[in-house]
Amino acid sequence: MKKIIVIFALALIFNSLWASAQEDEITAGLTPDSAFYGLDRALESIRLALTFSHTKKAELHLKYANERLAEVQKIIEKNELEHLEKLVNDMDLQLNKTRRETDKEKALGKNIDELLARIQEVTSKHTSVLTSLLDKVPESAKEKIQHAIEMSSKSAERA
């Protein structure tokens, strides 16, 4: 049991270090077709559970939205679109959670101007990347990408 806890703790530390090293990049690590994708997502959930600041949680949700976007790009490149809708929905969910956390900070009277500017910057980048992907997907996937563009645009407007 102790070995499992140590391995789990090391994985969490590695995930945190890796995540902070790639904070501003849009990179996809694992995609849903990987056997370890569930573990990757579980580590994200644990990291969120161990984060208590609303600002830090908002930043993590924004980072995870970036990761979902990178995963969308990767599966489109590989032409493996069976996970597209789930990834687009999760990207939207992460952006909504970002907004909720910023609303909580605002309700506490904290200055969140810098965070809102970052959200606007990131969601604008999402819109740009998703728009460029529209030409690369089959007709059946265009609606999902268009929905993601609308959600990113709404998030940018709210910020």
PDB file of N, CA, C and O in Angstrom, residues 1-77:
ATOM      1  N   MET A   1       0.828  -1.196   0.000  1.00  0.00           N
ATOM      2  CA  MET A   1       0.000   0.000   0.000  1.00  0.00           C
ATOM      3  C   MET A   1       0.869   1.256   0.000  1.00  0.00           C
ATOM      4  O   MET A   1       0.546   2.222  -0.675  1.00  0.00           O
ATOM      5  N   LYS A   2       1.973   1.223   0.772  1.00  0.00           N
ATOM      6  CA  LYS A   2       2.853   2.384   0.814  1.00  0.00           C
ATOM      7  C   LYS A   2       3.476   2.655  -0.556  1.00  0.00           C
ATOM      8  O   LYS A   2       3.641   3.799  -0.950  1.00  0.00           O
ATOM      9  N   LYS A   3       3.797   1.590  -1.277  1.00  0.00           N
ATOM     10  CA  LYS A   3       4.388   1.752  -2.609  1.00  0.00           C
ATOM     11  C   LYS A   3       3.408   2.446  -3.549  1.00  0.00           C
ATOM     12  O   LYS A   3       3.795   3.303  -4.337  1.00  0.00           O
ATOM     13  N   ILE A   4       2.156   2.080  -3.454  1.00  0.00           N
ATOM     14  CA  ILE A   4       1.134   2.691  -4.308  1.00  0.00           C
ATOM     15  C   ILE A   4       1.006   4.177  -3.999  1.00  0.00           C
ATOM     16  O   ILE A   4       0.937   5.004  -4.909  1.00  0.00           O
ATOM     17  N   ILE A   5       1.014   4.521  -2.729  1.00  0.00           N
ATOM     18  CA  ILE A   5       0.903   5.920  -2.329  1.00  0.00           C
ATOM     19  C   ILE A   5       2.113   6.710  -2.818  1.00  0.00           C
ATOM     20  O   ILE A   5       1.973   7.819  -3.337  1.00  0.00           O
ATOM     21  N   VAL A   6       3.301   6.143  -2.680  1.00  0.00           N
ATOM     22  CA  VAL A   6       4.518   6.814  -3.146  1.00  0.00           C
ATOM     23  C   VAL A   6       4.483   7.011  -4.654  1.00  0.00           C
ATOM     24  O   VAL A   6       4.789   8.101  -5.170  1.00  0.00           O
ATOM     25  N   ILE A   7       4.095   5.985  -5.395  1.00  0.00           N
ATOM     26  CA  ILE A   7       4.007   6.086  -6.855  1.00  0.00           C
ATOM     27  C   ILE A   7       2.972   7.138  -7.247  1.00  0.00           C
ATOM     28  O   ILE A   7       3.201   7.957  -8.137  1.00  0.00           O
ATOM     29  N   PHE A   8       1.851   7.116  -6.567  1.00  0.00           N
ATOM     30  CA  PHE A   8       0.796   8.079  -6.846  1.00  0.00           C
ATOM     31  C   PHE A   8       1.284   9.502  -6.562  1.00  0.00           C
ATOM     32  O   PHE A   8       1.057  10.416  -7.359  1.00  0.00           O
ATOM     33  N   ALA A   9       1.968   9.708  -5.447  1.00  0.00           N
ATOM     34  CA  ALA A   9       2.490  11.027  -5.091  1.00  0.00           C
ATOM     35  C   ALA A   9       3.522  11.499  -6.111  1.00  0.00           C
ATOM     36  O   ALA A   9       3.518  12.664  -6.520  1.00  0.00           O
ATOM     37  N   LEU A  10       4.390  10.604  -6.539  1.00  0.00           N
ATOM     38  CA  LEU A  10       5.386  10.961  -7.554  1.00  0.00           C
ATOM     39  C   LEU A  10       4.720  11.325  -8.880  1.00  0.00           C
ATOM     40  O   LEU A  10       5.149  12.265  -9.552  1.00  0.00           O
ATOM     41  N   ALA A  11       3.692  10.589  -9.236  1.00  0.00           N
ATOM     42  CA  ALA A  11       2.964  10.889 -10.473  1.00  0.00           C
ATOM     43  C   ALA A  11       2.315  12.268 -10.390  1.00  0.00           C
ATOM     44  O   ALA A  11       2.338  13.039 -11.346  1.00  0.00           O
ATOM     45  N   LEU A  12       1.763  12.585  -9.229  1.00  0.00           N
ATOM     46  CA  LEU A  12       1.129  13.881  -9.034  1.00  0.00           C
ATOM     47  C   LEU A  12       2.163  15.009  -9.108  1.00  0.00           C
ATOM     48  O   LEU A  12       1.937  16.037  -9.740  1.00  0.00           O
ATOM     49  N   ILE A  13       3.311  14.796  -8.485  1.00  0.00           N
ATOM     50  CA  ILE A  13       4.381  15.793  -8.531  1.00  0.00           C
ATOM     51  C   ILE A  13       4.871  15.981  -9.964  1.00  0.00           C
ATOM     52  O   ILE A  13       5.039  17.097 -10.439  1.00  0.00           O
ATOM     53  N   PHE A  14       5.092  14.860 -10.665  1.00  0.00           N
ATOM     54  CA  PHE A  14       5.540  14.929 -12.046  1.00  0.00           C
ATOM     55  C   PHE A  14       4.526  15.686 -12.895  1.00  0.00           C
ATOM     56  O   PHE A  14       4.875  16.540 -13.698  1.00  0.00           O
ATOM     57  N   ASN A  15       3.252  15.372 -12.702  1.00  0.00           N
ATOM     58  CA  ASN A  15       2.193  16.046 -13.446  1.00  0.00           C
ATOM     59  C   ASN A  15       2.214  17.549 -13.167  1.00  0.00           C
ATOM     60  O   ASN A  15       2.083  18.356 -14.083  1.00  0.00           O
ATOM     61  N   SER A  16       2.410  17.942 -11.923  1.00  0.00           N
ATOM     62  CA  SER A  16       2.450  19.363 -11.569  1.00  0.00           C
ATOM     63  C   SER A  16       3.642  20.060 -12.204  1.00  0.00           C
ATOM     64  O   SER A  16       3.525  21.161 -12.722  1.00  0.00           O
ATOM     65  N   LEU A  17       4.802  19.426 -12.145  1.00  0.00           N
ATOM     66  CA  LEU A  17       6.002  20.018 -12.740  1.00  0.00           C
ATOM     67  C   LEU A  17       5.858  20.126 -14.249  1.00  0.00           C
ATOM     68  O   LEU A  17       6.202  21.138 -14.852  1.00  0.00           O
ATOM     69  N   TRP A  18       5.369  19.077 -14.865  1.00  0.00           N
ATOM     70  CA  TRP A  18       5.173  19.064 -16.315  1.00  0.00           C
ATOM     71  C   TRP A  18       4.170  20.134 -16.718  1.00  0.00           C
ATOM     72  O   TRP A  18       4.361  20.854 -17.677  1.00  0.00           O
ATOM     73  N   ALA A  19       3.096  20.256 -15.933  1.00  0.00           N
ATOM     74  CA  ALA A  19       2.053  21.223 -16.246  1.00  0.00           C
ATOM     75  C   ALA A  19       2.577  22.644 -16.143  1.00  0.00           C
ATOM     76  O   ALA A  19       2.301  23.474 -17.004  1.00  0.00           O
ATOM     77  N   SER A  20       3.348  22.953 -15.108  1.00  0.00           N
ATOM     78  CA  SER A  20       3.843  24.321 -14.958  1.00  0.00           C
ATOM     79  C   SER A  20       4.891  24.645 -16.004  1.00  0.00           C
ATOM     80  O   SER A  20       5.036  25.787 -16.420  1.00  0.00           O
ATOM     81  N   ALA A  21       5.614  23.657 -16.479  1.00  0.00           N
ATOM     82  CA  ALA A  21       6.628  23.882 -17.507  1.00  0.00           C
ATOM     83  C   ALA A  21       5.995  24.219 -18.851  1.00  0.00           C
ATOM     84  O   ALA A  21       6.613  24.861 -19.678  1.00  0.00           O
ATOM     85  N   GLN A  22       4.756  23.790 -19.071  1.00  0.00           N
ATOM     86  CA  GLN A  22       4.103  23.999 -20.355  1.00  0.00           C
ATOM     87  C   GLN A  22       2.872  24.893 -20.238  1.00  0.00           C
ATOM     88  O   GLN A  22       1.951  24.789 -21.020  1.00  0.00           O
ATOM     89  N   GLU A  23       2.887  25.790 -19.292  1.00  0.00           N
ATOM     90  CA  GLU A  23       1.698  26.560 -18.975  1.00  0.00           C
ATOM     91  C   GLU A  23       1.159  27.380 -20.149  1.00  0.00           C
ATOM     92  O   GLU A  23      -0.038  27.453 -20.367  1.00  0.00           O
ATOM     93  N   ASP A  24       2.030  28.021 -20.922  1.00  0.00           N
ATOM     94  CA  ASP A  24       1.561  28.885 -21.989  1.00  0.00           C
ATOM     95  C   ASP A  24       1.474  28.200 -23.339  1.00  0.00           C
ATOM     96  O   ASP A  24       1.017  28.786 -24.304  1.00  0.00           O
ATOM     97  N   GLU A  25       1.919  26.987 -23.429  1.00  0.00           N
ATOM     98  CA  GLU A  25       1.870  26.269 -24.696  1.00  0.00           C
ATOM     99  C   GLU A  25       0.555  25.510 -24.803  1.00  0.00           C
ATOM    100  O   GLU A  25       0.005  25.071 -23.821  1.00  0.00           O
ATOM    101  N   ILE A  26       0.087  25.383 -26.025  1.00  0.00           N
ATOM    102  CA  ILE A  26      -1.058  24.520 -26.262  1.00  0.00           C
ATOM    103  C   ILE A  26      -0.476  23.205 -26.752  1.00  0.00           C
ATOM    104  O   ILE A  26      -0.080  23.085 -27.899  1.00  0.00           O
ATOM    105  N   THR A  27      -0.372  22.245 -25.849  1.00  0.00           N
ATOM    106  CA  THR A  27       0.196  20.955 -26.212  1.00  0.00           C
ATOM    107  C   THR A  27      -0.733  19.843 -25.761  1.00  0.00           C
ATOM    108  O   THR A  27      -1.379  19.946 -24.735  1.00  0.00           O
ATOM    109  N   ALA A  28      -0.760  18.807 -26.560  1.00  0.00           N
ATOM    110  CA  ALA A  28      -1.542  17.628 -26.191  1.00  0.00           C
ATOM    111  C   ALA A  28      -0.564  16.561 -25.751  1.00  0.00           C
ATOM    112  O   ALA A  28       0.359  16.232 -26.467  1.00  0.00           O
ATOM    113  N   GLY A  29      -0.774  16.082 -24.572  1.00  0.00           N
ATOM    114  CA  GLY A  29       0.021  14.959 -24.133  1.00  0.00           C
ATOM    115  C   GLY A  29      -0.630  13.696 -24.668  1.00  0.00           C
ATOM    116  O   GLY A  29      -0.403  13.285 -25.798  1.00  0.00           O
ATOM    117  N   LEU A  30      -1.499  13.159 -23.882  1.00  0.00           N
ATOM    118  CA  LEU A  30      -2.219  11.948 -24.266  1.00  0.00           C
ATOM    119  C   LEU A  30      -3.544  12.325 -24.924  1.00  0.00           C
ATOM    120  O   LEU A  30      -4.123  13.362 -24.617  1.00  0.00           O
ATOM    121  N   THR A  31      -3.994  11.467 -25.788  1.00  0.00           N
ATOM    122  CA  THR A  31      -5.308  11.661 -26.399  1.00  0.00           C
ATOM    123  C   THR A  31      -6.226  10.531 -25.933  1.00  0.00           C
ATOM    124  O   THR A  31      -5.746   9.532 -25.386  1.00  0.00           O
ATOM    125  N   PRO A  32      -7.535  10.672 -26.137  1.00  0.00           N
ATOM    126  CA  PRO A  32      -8.472   9.675 -25.620  1.00  0.00           C
ATOM    127  C   PRO A  32      -8.231   8.246 -26.108  1.00  0.00           C
ATOM    128  O   PRO A  32      -8.696   7.305 -25.475  1.00  0.00           O
ATOM    129  N   ASP A  33      -7.477   8.073 -27.167  1.00  0.00           N
ATOM    130  CA  ASP A  33      -7.208   6.720 -27.646  1.00  0.00           C
ATOM    131  C   ASP A  33      -6.067   6.044 -26.890  1.00  0.00           C
ATOM    132  O   ASP A  33      -5.800   4.866 -27.095  1.00  0.00           O
ATOM    133  N   SER A  34      -5.422   6.765 -25.976  1.00  0.00           N
ATOM    134  CA  SER A  34      -4.335   6.202 -25.182  1.00  0.00           C
ATOM    135  C   SER A  34      -4.879   5.413 -23.985  1.00  0.00           C
ATOM    136  O   SER A  34      -5.866   5.809 -23.369  1.00  0.00           O
ATOM    137  N   ALA A  35      -4.197   4.351 -23.639  1.00  0.00           N
ATOM    138  CA  ALA A  35      -4.602   3.542 -22.486  1.00  0.00           C
ATOM    139  C   ALA A  35      -4.434   4.311 -21.172  1.00  0.00           C
ATOM    140  O   ALA A  35      -5.091   3.999 -20.180  1.00  0.00           O
ATOM    141  N   PHE A  36      -3.573   5.330 -21.166  1.00  0.00           N
ATOM    142  CA  PHE A  36      -3.304   6.089 -19.943  1.00  0.00           C
ATOM    143  C   PHE A  36      -4.066   7.407 -19.867  1.00  0.00           C
ATOM    144  O   PHE A  36      -3.845   8.196 -18.962  1.00  0.00           O
ATOM    145  N   TYR A  37      -4.962   7.637 -20.809  1.00  0.00           N
ATOM    146  CA  TYR A  37      -5.707   8.893 -20.844  1.00  0.00           C
ATOM    147  C   TYR A  37      -6.541   9.078 -19.571  1.00  0.00           C
ATOM    148  O   TYR A  37      -6.594  10.171 -19.012  1.00  0.00           O
ATOM    149  N   GLY A  38      -7.168   8.022 -19.111  1.00  0.00           N
ATOM    150  CA  GLY A  38      -7.973   8.096 -17.887  1.00  0.00           C
ATOM    151  C   GLY A  38      -7.136   8.497 -16.684  1.00  0.00           C
ATOM    152  O   GLY A  38      -7.578   9.291 -15.842  1.00  0.00           O
ATOM    153  N   LEU A  39      -5.918   7.975 -16.592  1.00  0.00           N
ATOM    154  CA  LEU A  39      -5.018   8.336 -15.496  1.00  0.00           C
ATOM    155  C   LEU A  39      -4.644   9.813 -15.589  1.00  0.00           C
ATOM    156  O   LEU A  39      -4.633  10.523 -14.581  1.00  0.00           O
ATOM    157  N   ASP A  40      -4.364  10.265 -16.791  1.00  0.00           N
ATOM    158  CA  ASP A  40      -4.025  11.672 -17.007  1.00  0.00           C
ATOM    159  C   ASP A  40      -5.160  12.570 -16.534  1.00  0.00           C
ATOM    160  O   ASP A  40      -4.947  13.552 -15.828  1.00  0.00           O
ATOM    161  N   ARG A  41      -6.364  12.216 -16.902  1.00  0.00           N
ATOM    162  CA  ARG A  41      -7.537  13.008 -16.497  1.00  0.00           C
ATOM    163  C   ARG A  41      -7.770  12.918 -14.986  1.00  0.00           C
ATOM    164  O   ARG A  41      -8.178  13.885 -14.353  1.00  0.00           O
ATOM    165  N   ALA A  42      -7.511  11.750 -14.407  1.00  0.00           N
ATOM    166  CA  ALA A  42      -7.660  11.599 -12.955  1.00  0.00           C
ATOM    167  C   ALA A  42      -6.671  12.500 -12.226  1.00  0.00           C
ATOM    168  O   ALA A  42      -7.022  13.121 -11.207  1.00  0.00           O
ATOM    169  N   LEU A  43      -5.462  12.600 -12.742  1.00  0.00           N
ATOM    170  CA  LEU A  43      -4.460  13.476 -12.125  1.00  0.00           C
ATOM    171  C   LEU A  43      -4.890  14.938 -12.226  1.00  0.00           C
ATOM    172  O   LEU A  43      -4.647  15.722 -11.296  1.00  0.00           O
ATOM    173  N   GLU A  44      -5.541  15.297 -13.309  1.00  0.00           N
ATOM    174  CA  GLU A  44      -6.080  16.655 -13.416  1.00  0.00           C
ATOM    175  C   GLU A  44      -7.104  16.909 -12.314  1.00  0.00           C
ATOM    176  O   GLU A  44      -7.072  17.950 -11.657  1.00  0.00           O
ATOM    177  N   SER A  45      -7.985  15.954 -12.109  1.00  0.00           N
ATOM    178  CA  SER A  45      -9.021  16.102 -11.078  1.00  0.00           C
ATOM    179  C   SER A  45      -8.413  16.207  -9.687  1.00  0.00           C
ATOM    180  O   SER A  45      -8.866  17.013  -8.861  1.00  0.00           O
ATOM    181  N   ILE A  46      -7.397  15.411  -9.441  1.00  0.00           N
ATOM    182  CA  ILE A  46      -6.730  15.453  -8.136  1.00  0.00           C
ATOM    183  C   ILE A  46      -6.056  16.801  -7.934  1.00  0.00           C
ATOM    184  O   ILE A  46      -6.150  17.407  -6.860  1.00  0.00           O
ATOM    185  N   ARG A  47      -5.394  17.274  -8.971  1.00  0.00           N
ATOM    186  CA  ARG A  47      -4.724  18.568  -8.865  1.00  0.00           C
ATOM    187  C   ARG A  47      -5.746  19.668  -8.563  1.00  0.00           C
ATOM    188  O   ARG A  47      -5.493  20.554  -7.752  1.00  0.00           O
ATOM    189  N   LEU A  48      -6.898  19.606  -9.213  1.00  0.00           N
ATOM    190  CA  LEU A  48      -7.943  20.591  -8.933  1.00  0.00           C
ATOM    191  C   LEU A  48      -8.449  20.464  -7.497  1.00  0.00           C
ATOM    192  O   LEU A  48      -8.684  21.474  -6.828  1.00  0.00           O
ATOM    193  N   ALA A  49      -8.613  19.238  -7.037  1.00  0.00           N
ATOM    194  CA  ALA A  49      -9.103  19.024  -5.674  1.00  0.00           C
ATOM    195  C   ALA A  49      -8.120  19.545  -4.628  1.00  0.00           C
ATOM    196  O   ALA A  49      -8.533  19.959  -3.540  1.00  0.00           O
ATOM    197  N   LEU A  50      -6.846  19.539  -4.968  1.00  0.00           N
ATOM    198  CA  LEU A  50      -5.814  20.007  -4.034  1.00  0.00           C
ATOM    199  C   LEU A  50      -5.510  21.490  -4.200  1.00  0.00           C
ATOM    200  O   LEU A  50      -4.607  22.010  -3.557  1.00  0.00           O
ATOM    201  N   THR A  51      -6.258  22.162  -5.043  1.00  0.00           N
ATOM    202  CA  THR A  51      -6.089  23.596  -5.273  1.00  0.00           C
ATOM    203  C   THR A  51      -7.248  24.310  -4.605  1.00  0.00           C
ATOM    204  O   THR A  51      -8.405  23.994  -4.859  1.00  0.00           O
ATOM    205  N   PHE A  52      -6.934  25.281  -3.749  1.00  0.00           N
ATOM    206  CA  PHE A  52      -7.987  25.902  -2.957  1.00  0.00           C
ATOM    207  C   PHE A  52      -8.300  27.335  -3.376  1.00  0.00           C
ATOM    208  O   PHE A  52      -9.374  27.844  -3.088  1.00  0.00           O
ATOM    209  N   SER A  53      -7.404  28.001  -4.063  1.00  0.00           N
ATOM    210  CA  SER A  53      -7.637  29.360  -4.535  1.00  0.00           C
ATOM    211  C   SER A  53      -8.520  29.329  -5.778  1.00  0.00           C
ATOM    212  O   SER A  53      -8.278  28.549  -6.709  1.00  0.00           O
ATOM    213  N   HIS A  54      -9.532  30.175  -5.793  1.00  0.00           N
ATOM    214  CA  HIS A  54     -10.412  30.241  -6.961  1.00  0.00           C
ATOM    215  C   HIS A  54      -9.631  30.696  -8.193  1.00  0.00           C
ATOM    216  O   HIS A  54      -9.883  30.216  -9.302  1.00  0.00           O
ATOM    217  N   THR A  55      -8.699  31.613  -7.997  1.00  0.00           N
ATOM    218  CA  THR A  55      -7.884  32.079  -9.127  1.00  0.00           C
ATOM    219  C   THR A  55      -7.052  30.941  -9.687  1.00  0.00           C
ATOM    220  O   THR A  55      -6.982  30.744 -10.904  1.00  0.00           O
ATOM    221  N   LYS A  56      -6.405  30.179  -8.824  1.00  0.00           N
ATOM    222  CA  LYS A  56      -5.581  29.053  -9.283  1.00  0.00           C
ATOM    223  C   LYS A  56      -6.440  27.985  -9.955  1.00  0.00           C
ATOM    224  O   LYS A  56      -6.030  27.385 -10.944  1.00  0.00           O
ATOM    225  N   LYS A  57      -7.624  27.745  -9.413  1.00  0.00           N
ATOM    226  CA  LYS A  57      -8.530  26.775 -10.050  1.00  0.00           C
ATOM    227  C   LYS A  57      -8.947  27.266 -11.435  1.00  0.00           C
ATOM    228  O   LYS A  57      -8.988  26.492 -12.384  1.00  0.00           O
ATOM    229  N   ALA A  58      -9.247  28.557 -11.540  1.00  0.00           N
ATOM    230  CA  ALA A  58      -9.624  29.123 -12.844  1.00  0.00           C
ATOM    231  C   ALA A  58      -8.480  28.948 -13.832  1.00  0.00           C
ATOM    232  O   ALA A  58      -8.695  28.566 -14.987  1.00  0.00           O
ATOM    233  N   GLU A  59      -7.253  29.189 -13.376  1.00  0.00           N
ATOM    234  CA  GLU A  59      -6.088  29.021 -14.247  1.00  0.00           C
ATOM    235  C   GLU A  59      -5.919  27.563 -14.676  1.00  0.00           C
ATOM    236  O   GLU A  59      -5.586  27.286 -15.831  1.00  0.00           O
ATOM    237  N   LEU A  60      -6.169  26.633 -13.755  1.00  0.00           N
ATOM    238  CA  LEU A  60      -6.076  25.217 -14.106  1.00  0.00           C
ATOM    239  C   LEU A  60      -7.149  24.825 -15.121  1.00  0.00           C
ATOM    240  O   LEU A  60      -6.865  24.118 -16.090  1.00  0.00           O
ATOM    241  N   HIS A  61      -8.376  25.279 -14.901  1.00  0.00           N
ATOM    242  CA  HIS A  61      -9.453  24.969 -15.857  1.00  0.00           C
ATOM    243  C   HIS A  61      -9.118  25.535 -17.237  1.00  0.00           C
ATOM    244  O   HIS A  61      -9.361  24.881 -18.257  1.00  0.00           O
ATOM    245  N   LEU A  62      -8.541  26.724 -17.257  1.00  0.00           N
ATOM    246  CA  LEU A  62      -8.148  27.332 -18.523  1.00  0.00           C
ATOM    247  C   LEU A  62      -7.045  26.506 -19.187  1.00  0.00           C
ATOM    248  O   LEU A  62      -7.073  26.260 -20.395  1.00  0.00           O
ATOM    249  N   LYS A  63      -6.110  26.046 -18.388  1.00  0.00           N
ATOM    250  CA  LYS A  63      -5.034  25.191 -18.896  1.00  0.00           C
ATOM    251  C   LYS A  63      -5.600  23.888 -19.452  1.00  0.00           C
ATOM    252  O   LYS A  63      -5.202  23.422 -20.523  1.00  0.00           O
ATOM    253  N   TYR A  64      -6.556  23.303 -18.753  1.00  0.00           N
ATOM    254  CA  TYR A  64      -7.154  22.050 -19.211  1.00  0.00           C
ATOM    255  C   TYR A  64      -7.985  22.272 -20.480  1.00  0.00           C
ATOM    256  O   TYR A  64      -8.047  21.393 -21.340  1.00  0.00           O
ATOM    257  N   ALA A  65      -8.606  23.440 -20.610  1.00  0.00           N
ATOM    258  CA  ALA A  65      -9.302  23.768 -21.857  1.00  0.00           C
ATOM    259  C   ALA A  65      -8.293  23.838 -23.007  1.00  0.00           C
ATOM    260  O   ALA A  65      -8.565  23.366 -24.107  1.00  0.00           O
ATOM    261  N   ASN A  66      -7.119  24.405 -22.723  1.00  0.00           N
ATOM    262  CA  ASN A  66      -6.047  24.430 -23.724  1.00  0.00           C
ATOM    263  C   ASN A  66      -5.632  23.020 -24.119  1.00  0.00           C
ATOM    264  O   ASN A  66      -5.405  22.734 -25.296  1.00  0.00           O
ATOM    265  N   GLU A  67      -5.513  22.156 -23.137  1.00  0.00           N
ATOM    266  CA  GLU A  67      -5.131  20.765 -23.425  1.00  0.00           C
ATOM    267  C   GLU A  67      -6.186  20.074 -24.281  1.00  0.00           C
ATOM    268  O   GLU A  67      -5.855  19.326 -25.203  1.00  0.00           O
ATOM    269  N   ARG A  68      -7.466  20.304 -23.973  1.00  0.00           N
ATOM    270  CA  ARG A  68      -8.511  19.694 -24.794  1.00  0.00           C
ATOM    271  C   ARG A  68      -8.426  20.205 -26.235  1.00  0.00           C
ATOM    272  O   ARG A  68      -8.615  19.449 -27.182  1.00  0.00           O
ATOM    273  N   LEU A  69      -8.136  21.498 -26.397  1.00  0.00           N
ATOM    274  CA  LEU A  69      -7.987  22.052 -27.745  1.00  0.00           C
ATOM    275  C   LEU A  69      -6.830  21.363 -28.475  1.00  0.00           C
ATOM    276  O   LEU A  69      -6.963  20.993 -29.650  1.00  0.00           O
ATOM    277  N   ALA A  70      -5.722  21.184 -27.793  1.00  0.00           N
ATOM    278  CA  ALA A  70      -4.578  20.509 -28.410  1.00  0.00           C
ATOM    279  C   ALA A  70      -4.923  19.060 -28.759  1.00  0.00           C
ATOM    280  O   ALA A  70      -4.492  18.545 -29.797  1.00  0.00           O
ATOM    281  N   GLU A  71      -5.710  18.430 -27.910  1.00  0.00           N
ATOM    282  CA  GLU A  71      -6.149  17.060 -28.196  1.00  0.00           C
ATOM    283  C   GLU A  71      -7.066  17.034 -29.412  1.00  0.00           C
ATOM    284  O   GLU A  71      -6.984  16.121 -30.241  1.00  0.00           O
ATOM    285  N   VAL A  72      -7.931  18.044 -29.533  1.00  0.00           N
ATOM    286  CA  VAL A  72      -8.792  18.153 -30.714  1.00  0.00           C
ATOM    287  C   VAL A  72      -7.922  18.264 -31.963  1.00  0.00           C
ATOM    288  O   VAL A  72      -8.145  17.563 -32.957  1.00  0.00           O
ATOM    289  N   GLN A  73      -6.921  19.131 -31.903  1.00  0.00           N
ATOM    290  CA  GLN A  73      -6.015  19.284 -33.048  1.00  0.00           C
ATOM    291  C   GLN A  73      -5.349  17.952 -33.404  1.00  0.00           C
ATOM    292  O   GLN A  73      -5.265  17.592 -34.575  1.00  0.00           O
ATOM    293  N   LYS A  74      -4.896  17.259 -32.381  1.00  0.00           N
ATOM    294  CA  LYS A  74      -4.163  16.011 -32.608  1.00  0.00           C
ATOM    295  C   LYS A  74      -5.059  14.933 -33.224  1.00  0.00           C
ATOM    296  O   LYS A  74      -4.646  14.245 -34.155  1.00  0.00           O
ATOM    297  N   ILE A  75      -6.280  14.798 -32.726  1.00  0.00           N
ATOM    298  CA  ILE A  75      -7.143  13.751 -33.284  1.00  0.00           C
ATOM    299  C   ILE A  75      -7.601  14.106 -34.693  1.00  0.00           C
ATOM    300  O   ILE A  75      -7.835  13.222 -35.508  1.00  0.00           O
ATOM    301  N   ILE A  76      -7.712  15.402 -34.986  1.00  0.00           N
ATOM    302  CA  ILE A  76      -8.057  15.809 -36.346  1.00  0.00           C
ATOM    303  C   ILE A  76      -6.896  15.489 -37.281  1.00  0.00           C
ATOM    304  O   ILE A  76      -7.099  14.983 -38.388  1.00  0.00           O
ATOM    305  N   GLU A  77      -5.671  15.761 -36.824  1.00  0.00           N
ATOM    306  CA  GLU A  77      -4.486  15.423 -37.628  1.00  0.00           C
ATOM    307  C   GLU A  77      -4.419  13.924 -37.914  1.00  0.00           C
ATOM    308  O   GLU A  77      -4.038  13.514 -39.005  1.00  0.00           O
TER     309      GLU A  77
END
